[in-house]
Amino acid sequence: MGTPPLPPRPGRGATLNETPQRFNLKARETDGDWLDAREDLDGEAPRLKTDVTVERPRTIITRNQSPDVGFDRSINPYRGCEHGCIYCFARPTHAFHDLSPGLDFESRLFAKPDAPKLLRHELMARNYVPRPIAFGTNTDPYQPIEGEWRITRACLEVLVETLHPFTITTKSDRVVRDLDIIAPMAAKALAAVVVSVPTIDPVTARTLEPRCPRPAKRLAAVRALIDAGVPTFVSLAPVVPQITDHEMEHILEAAKAAGARGAFFLPVRLPHEVAPLFRAWLDVHHPDRAAKVMATIQSIRGGKDNDPNFFTRMQGQGPWAELLRTRFKIACNRLDLKGERLKLRTDLFRPPEGDQLRLL
């Protein structure tokens, strides 16, 4: 990406909007609502509106065989994410649609309203074996457009009907709006929630993850979930060296105060187009330390911007990564925050009713 970064967009994370060349796609030209901010003679770039396109997939359960993640299936009700987290590892997926992993990813979204119907159909398969379905593994199921589309809730309603276990990972306090669904499932050991809190500094959060609810609201959501009986964990994902790493112990203390059952952390990952997007973001928001940040990240990633290898991609390597692990372990031991994920039940599952009603 050779284009200089744009001035910051109000409420947006990326400062670039180029289409990558990995798929031999033509470079995207500036047009319409996301005109080049360098041409805005009035100074501040105009606000970028969010556009949502309906997507009609054939299936909704995504299968995963990665040996270093704790789930084998997931559901993503949306493609793209309005939260605009600059570090989001899902950004490169937008390139498959000839869209930029930059501003397009956070403003040109796709919704899958057929997801509940597809889910019901897939759970009816005779050879289906239930295991926890993970929400929020790619894009956030409670990003702002969920308030209008309510696709995540509709999918959860299918899982309630079938007593199918699920986990939710989110950066949004909107998850508490579905407590009437989540809490009864948690009481049956069928649901757990992870709330991501990479920073508790509102100033840092405003540029790092610009459209996420404030960190304080997310911690309040942890408390609400815990008070409702939902096993809830806090994820420090990602830890960004020289930007958020100094907050680690403070975030864990805040998680403990909110009642979290446990905590996890991951060093920042910069796959494919995320690396140049992140570098451009550093040049705009942290020019004084950009080189130091990238040097530290490369020390964790074997001298590169990113390490795609299983296991090491989640843990990092070298002295810096080991220091983060040591600090995290000491703080969790002191606060009695556990790291193991809850084992959810699968023996209660009953397939959805088809044309013939279920026999009681």
Coordinates of C-alpha atoms in Angstrom, one line a residue:
M1 CA 0.0 0.0 0.0
G2 CA 1.9 3.1 -1.2
T3 CA -0.8 5.7 -0.7
P4 CA -0.1 8.1 2.2
P5 CA -2.6 7.6 5.1
L6 CA -5.7 9.8 5.2
P7 CA -6.5 12.2 8.0
P8 CA -8.5 10.4 10.7
R9 CA -12.2 9.9 9.9
P10 CA -14.6 10.7 12.8
G11 CA -15.5 7.4 14.4
R12 CA -13.5 5.3 12.0
G13 CA -10.3 3.3 12.7
A14 CA -8.6 2.7 9.3
T15 CA -6.7 5.6 7.6
L16 CA -6.4 3.7 4.3
N17 CA -8.9 2.2 1.8
E18 CA -7.0 0.5 -0.9
T19 CA -8.0 -2.8 -2.4
P20 CA -5.2 -5.4 -1.9
Q21 CA -3.5 -7.0 -4.9
R22 CA -3.4 -10.5 -3.5
F23 CA -6.3 -11.6 -5.7
N24 CA -5.3 -9.6 -8.8
L25 CA -8.1 -7.2 -8.2
K26 CA -8.1 -3.7 -9.6
A27 CA -7.1 -1.0 -7.2
R28 CA -10.2 0.7 -5.8
E29 CA -10.8 4.3 -6.9
T30 CA -12.2 6.9 -4.5
D31 CA -15.9 7.6 -5.0
G32 CA -19.2 8.5 -3.4
D33 CA -19.5 8.6 0.4
W34 CA -15.9 7.8 1.1
L35 CA -14.3 10.5 -1.0
D36 CA -10.6 11.1 -0.4
A37 CA -10.3 13.2 2.7
R38 CA -7.2 14.9 1.2
E39 CA -9.6 16.7 -1.1
D40 CA -11.8 18.0 1.7
L41 CA -10.9 21.7 1.6
D42 CA -12.8 22.4 4.9
G43 CA -10.3 20.5 7.0
E44 CA -11.9 17.6 8.9
A45 CA -12.9 14.6 6.8
P46 CA -16.7 14.1 6.4
R47 CA -18.3 11.3 8.4
L48 CA -18.5 8.0 6.6
K49 CA -22.0 6.4 6.6
T50 CA -22.5 2.7 7.1
D51 CA -24.0 0.7 4.2
V52 CA -25.4 -2.8 4.7
T53 CA -25.9 -5.3 1.9
V54 CA -27.9 -8.5 2.3
E55 CA -25.9 -11.6 1.8
R56 CA -27.5 -15.0 1.0
P57 CA -25.1 -17.8 2.0
R58 CA -26.0 -21.4 1.5
T59 CA -24.8 -22.5 4.9
I60 CA -24.2 -20.6 8.2
I61 CA -22.1 -22.9 10.4
T62 CA -18.4 -22.4 9.6
R63 CA -16.2 -25.3 10.4
N64 CA -12.7 -24.9 11.8
Q65 CA -9.9 -27.4 12.1
S66 CA -7.2 -25.2 13.5
P67 CA -5.4 -27.0 16.3
D68 CA -4.8 -23.9 18.4
V69 CA -8.3 -22.6 18.9
G70 CA -10.9 -23.9 21.3
F71 CA -13.9 -24.4 19.0
D72 CA -14.6 -26.3 15.8
R73 CA -17.6 -24.4 14.5
S74 CA -18.8 -20.8 14.5
I75 CA -21.5 -18.5 13.2
N76 CA -20.9 -15.0 11.9
P77 CA -24.2 -13.2 11.3
Y78 CA -22.4 -10.3 9.7
R79 CA -19.4 -9.8 7.4
G80 CA -17.3 -6.7 8.1
C81 CA -17.5 -4.9 11.5
E82 CA -18.6 -1.4 12.3
H83 CA -16.5 -1.3 15.5
G84 CA -13.5 -0.4 13.3
C85 CA -10.8 -1.9 15.5
I86 CA -7.6 -1.2 13.6
Y87 CA -6.0 -4.5 14.6
C88 CA -8.9 -6.8 13.6
F89 CA -7.5 -9.9 12.0
A90 CA -10.7 -10.4 10.0
R91 CA -10.2 -7.3 7.9
P92 CA -8.5 -9.2 5.0
T93 CA -11.7 -11.2 4.4
H94 CA -13.3 -8.2 2.8
A95 CA -10.8 -8.5 -0.1
F96 CA -12.7 -11.6 -1.3
H97 CA -15.6 -9.1 -2.2
D98 CA -13.3 -6.8 -4.1
L99 CA -13.6 -4.4 -1.1
S100 CA -10.8 -2.8 1.0
P101 CA -9.9 -4.3 4.4
G102 CA -9.5 -0.6 5.4
L103 CA -12.5 1.7 5.5
D104 CA -14.7 -0.6 3.5
F105 CA -14.4 -3.3 6.1
E106 CA -15.9 -1.0 8.8
S107 CA -18.5 0.8 6.6
R108 CA -19.6 -1.5 3.8
L109 CA -21.1 -4.4 5.8
F110 CA -23.0 -7.6 4.9
A111 CA -25.9 -9.0 6.9
K112 CA -27.2 -12.6 6.7
P113 CA -30.9 -12.5 7.6
D114 CA -31.4 -16.1 6.5
A115 CA -28.9 -17.2 9.2
P116 CA -31.6 -18.5 11.7
K117 CA -33.4 -20.5 8.9
L118 CA -30.1 -22.0 7.7
L119 CA -29.1 -22.8 11.2
R120 CA -32.3 -24.7 11.9
H121 CA -31.8 -26.6 8.7
E122 CA -28.2 -27.6 9.5
L123 CA -29.1 -28.7 13.0
M124 CA -31.8 -31.0 11.5
A125 CA -29.2 -33.1 9.6
R126 CA -29.2 -36.7 10.7
N127 CA -25.5 -36.9 11.1
Y128 CA -25.2 -33.6 13.1
V129 CA -23.1 -34.0 16.3
P130 CA -23.5 -31.1 18.7
R131 CA -20.6 -29.1 20.0
P132 CA -20.5 -25.5 21.3
I133 CA -21.1 -22.9 18.5
A134 CA -18.9 -19.8 18.8
F135 CA -20.3 -16.4 18.0
G136 CA -17.8 -13.5 17.6
T137 CA -14.8 -15.4 16.3
N138 CA -14.5 -13.3 13.1
T139 CA -16.7 -10.1 13.4
D140 CA -18.6 -8.9 16.4
P141 CA -22.1 -10.4 16.7
Y142 CA -23.2 -7.3 18.7
Q143 CA -21.8 -4.6 16.5
P144 CA -24.2 -1.6 16.1
I145 CA -26.3 -3.0 13.2
E146 CA -27.4 -5.9 15.4
G147 CA -29.7 -3.4 17.1
E148 CA -31.7 -3.2 13.8
W149 CA -31.2 -6.6 12.2
R150 CA -31.2 -8.8 15.4
I151 CA -29.8 -11.7 13.5
T152 CA -27.6 -12.8 16.4
R153 CA -30.6 -12.9 18.7
A154 CA -32.7 -14.9 16.2
C155 CA -29.9 -17.5 15.9
L156 CA -29.7 -17.7 19.7
E157 CA -33.4 -18.4 19.8
V158 CA -32.9 -21.4 17.6
L159 CA -30.2 -22.7 19.9
V160 CA -32.5 -22.1 22.9
E161 CA -35.2 -24.2 21.2
T162 CA -32.8 -27.0 20.6
L163 CA -30.8 -26.8 23.9
H164 CA -27.6 -26.4 21.8
P165 CA -24.5 -24.9 23.6
F166 CA -22.9 -21.7 22.5
T167 CA -20.3 -19.2 23.4
I168 CA -20.2 -15.4 22.7
T169 CA -17.2 -13.2 22.3
T170 CA -17.9 -9.5 22.0
K171 CA -16.6 -6.0 22.6
S172 CA -20.1 -4.7 23.2
D173 CA -22.4 -4.2 26.2
R174 CA -25.3 -4.8 23.8
V175 CA -24.9 -8.5 24.8
V176 CA -26.9 -7.8 28.0
R177 CA -30.0 -7.1 25.9
D178 CA -30.2 -10.8 25.3
L179 CA -29.8 -11.8 28.9
D180 CA -33.4 -13.2 28.8
I181 CA -32.0 -15.8 26.4
I182 CA -28.4 -16.2 27.6
A183 CA -29.1 -16.5 31.4
P184 CA -31.5 -19.5 31.2
M185 CA -29.1 -21.3 28.9
A186 CA -26.2 -20.6 31.2
A187 CA -28.2 -22.1 34.1
K188 CA -28.2 -25.3 32.1
A189 CA -24.5 -25.1 31.4
L190 CA -25.2 -24.3 27.8
A191 CA -23.8 -20.7 27.5
A192 CA -20.7 -18.7 28.3
V193 CA -19.6 -15.2 27.4
V194 CA -16.2 -13.6 26.8
V195 CA -16.0 -9.8 26.9
S196 CA -13.0 -8.3 25.1
V197 CA -11.3 -5.4 26.9
P198 CA -7.9 -4.6 25.4
T199 CA -7.7 -1.2 27.1
I200 CA -9.4 0.7 29.9
D201 CA -8.1 4.1 28.7
P202 CA -11.0 5.9 26.9
V203 CA -8.5 8.0 25.0
T204 CA -6.7 5.0 23.6
A205 CA -10.0 3.2 22.9
R206 CA -11.3 6.1 20.9
T207 CA -8.7 5.5 18.1
L208 CA -7.8 1.9 18.6
E209 CA -11.5 0.6 18.5
P210 CA -13.5 3.7 17.7
R211 CA -17.0 2.4 17.5
C212 CA -16.9 0.0 20.4
P213 CA -18.7 0.8 23.6
R214 CA -16.5 2.5 26.2
P215 CA -14.4 0.1 28.3
A216 CA -16.3 1.1 31.4
K217 CA -19.6 0.0 29.7
R218 CA -18.1 -3.4 28.8
L219 CA -16.9 -4.0 32.3
A220 CA -20.4 -3.1 33.5
A221 CA -21.7 -5.7 31.1
V222 CA -19.4 -8.2 32.7
R223 CA -21.0 -7.4 36.1
A224 CA -24.5 -7.7 34.7
L225 CA -23.8 -11.0 33.1
I226 CA -22.2 -12.4 36.3
D227 CA -25.1 -11.2 38.4
A228 CA -27.4 -13.0 36.0
G229 CA -25.5 -16.2 36.5
V230 CA -23.7 -16.3 33.2
P231 CA -20.1 -17.6 33.3
T232 CA -18.2 -14.5 32.0
F233 CA -14.6 -14.1 31.1
V234 CA -12.5 -11.1 30.1
S235 CA -10.1 -11.2 27.1
L236 CA -7.2 -8.9 26.7
A237 CA -7.2 -9.3 23.0
P238 CA -5.0 -8.0 21.7
V239 CA -2.2 -6.7 23.8
V240 CA -0.4 -4.0 21.7
P241 CA 3.2 -3.5 22.7
Q242 CA 4.0 0.1 23.6
I243 CA 0.3 1.1 23.3
T244 CA -1.7 -1.0 25.8
D245 CA 0.7 -3.5 27.4
H246 CA 1.3 -1.2 30.4
E247 CA -2.4 -1.6 31.2
M248 CA -2.4 -5.4 31.7
E249 CA -2.5 -5.5 35.5
H250 CA -5.0 -2.7 35.7
I251 CA -7.3 -4.4 33.2
L252 CA -7.1 -7.6 35.1
E253 CA -7.9 -5.8 38.4
A254 CA -10.9 -4.2 36.7
A255 CA -12.0 -7.6 35.4
K256 CA -11.8 -9.0 38.9
A257 CA -13.8 -6.1 40.4
A258 CA -16.5 -6.7 37.8
G259 CA -16.7 -10.4 38.9
A260 CA -15.2 -12.1 35.9
R261 CA -14.6 -15.8 36.2
G262 CA -11.3 -15.8 34.4
A263 CA -9.2 -14.0 31.8
F264 CA -7.1 -14.6 28.6
F265 CA -4.8 -12.6 26.5
L266 CA -3.3 -12.6 23.0
P267 CA -0.5 -10.5 21.5
V268 CA -1.5 -8.4 18.6
R269 CA -1.6 -10.2 15.2
L270 CA -1.1 -8.4 11.9
P271 CA -2.0 -10.8 9.0
H272 CA -1.9 -9.7 5.4
E273 CA -3.4 -6.2 4.9
V274 CA -3.7 -5.6 8.6
A275 CA 0.0 -4.9 8.9
P276 CA 0.1 -1.9 6.5
L277 CA -3.2 -0.6 7.9
F278 CA -1.8 -0.8 11.4
R279 CA 1.4 0.9 10.3
A280 CA -0.6 3.8 8.7
W281 CA -2.6 4.1 11.8
L282 CA 0.5 4.4 13.9
D283 CA 1.9 7.1 11.6
V284 CA -1.3 9.1 12.2
H285 CA -2.0 8.5 15.9
H286 CA 1.5 7.6 17.4
P287 CA 4.2 8.9 15.0
D288 CA 6.5 9.4 18.0
R289 CA 6.7 5.7 18.8
A290 CA 5.6 4.0 15.5
A291 CA 9.1 2.5 14.9
K292 CA 9.4 1.3 18.4
V293 CA 6.0 -0.4 18.3
M294 CA 6.7 -2.2 15.1
A295 CA 10.1 -3.3 16.3
T296 CA 8.6 -4.8 19.4
I297 CA 5.9 -6.6 17.5
Q298 CA 8.5 -8.0 15.1
S299 CA 10.5 -9.3 18.1
I300 CA 7.4 -11.2 19.1
R301 CA 6.7 -12.5 15.6
G302 CA 10.1 -13.9 14.6
G303 CA 11.4 -10.7 13.0
K304 CA 8.3 -10.2 10.8
D305 CA 5.1 -8.2 11.1
N306 CA 3.1 -11.4 11.5
D307 CA 3.6 -15.1 12.3
P308 CA 0.9 -17.3 10.8
N309 CA 2.1 -20.6 12.3
F310 CA -0.2 -22.5 14.5
F311 CA 0.4 -22.1 18.3
T312 CA 3.1 -19.5 18.0
R313 CA 0.7 -17.1 16.3
M314 CA -1.4 -17.1 19.5
Q315 CA 1.4 -16.9 22.0
G316 CA 4.3 -15.1 20.3
Q317 CA 7.9 -15.8 20.9
G318 CA 11.1 -14.2 22.3
P319 CA 11.8 -12.2 25.5
W320 CA 8.9 -9.7 25.0
A321 CA 6.3 -12.4 24.6
E322 CA 7.7 -14.3 27.6
L323 CA 7.6 -11.1 29.7
L324 CA 3.9 -10.6 28.8
R325 CA 3.1 -14.2 29.8
T326 CA 4.9 -13.9 33.1
R327 CA 3.2 -10.6 34.0
F328 CA -0.2 -12.1 33.0
K329 CA 0.3 -15.2 35.1
I330 CA 1.5 -13.4 38.2
A331 CA -1.4 -10.9 38.0
C332 CA -4.0 -13.7 37.5
N333 CA -2.6 -15.8 40.3
R334 CA -2.7 -12.7 42.6
L335 CA -6.3 -12.0 41.6
D336 CA -7.5 -15.6 41.4
L337 CA -8.5 -15.2 37.8
K338 CA -8.6 -18.6 36.0
G339 CA -7.7 -19.1 32.4
E340 CA -9.6 -22.4 31.6
R341 CA -12.7 -22.2 29.5
L342 CA -15.9 -23.6 30.8
K343 CA -17.0 -27.1 29.6
L344 CA -20.5 -26.8 28.2
R345 CA -23.0 -29.6 28.0
T346 CA -23.9 -31.2 24.7
D347 CA -26.1 -34.1 26.0
L348 CA -29.3 -32.0 26.1
F349 CA -29.4 -31.3 22.4
R350 CA -32.6 -32.1 20.6
P351 CA -32.9 -31.4 16.8
P352 CA -35.4 -28.7 15.7
E353 CA -38.9 -29.7 14.9
G354 CA -39.5 -30.2 11.2
D355 CA -42.8 -30.7 9.4
Q356 CA -43.6 -33.4 12.0
L357 CA -43.9 -32.2 15.6
R358 CA -41.4 -33.6 18.1
L359 CA -42.8 -36.6 20.1
L360 CA -42.7 -35.9 23.8

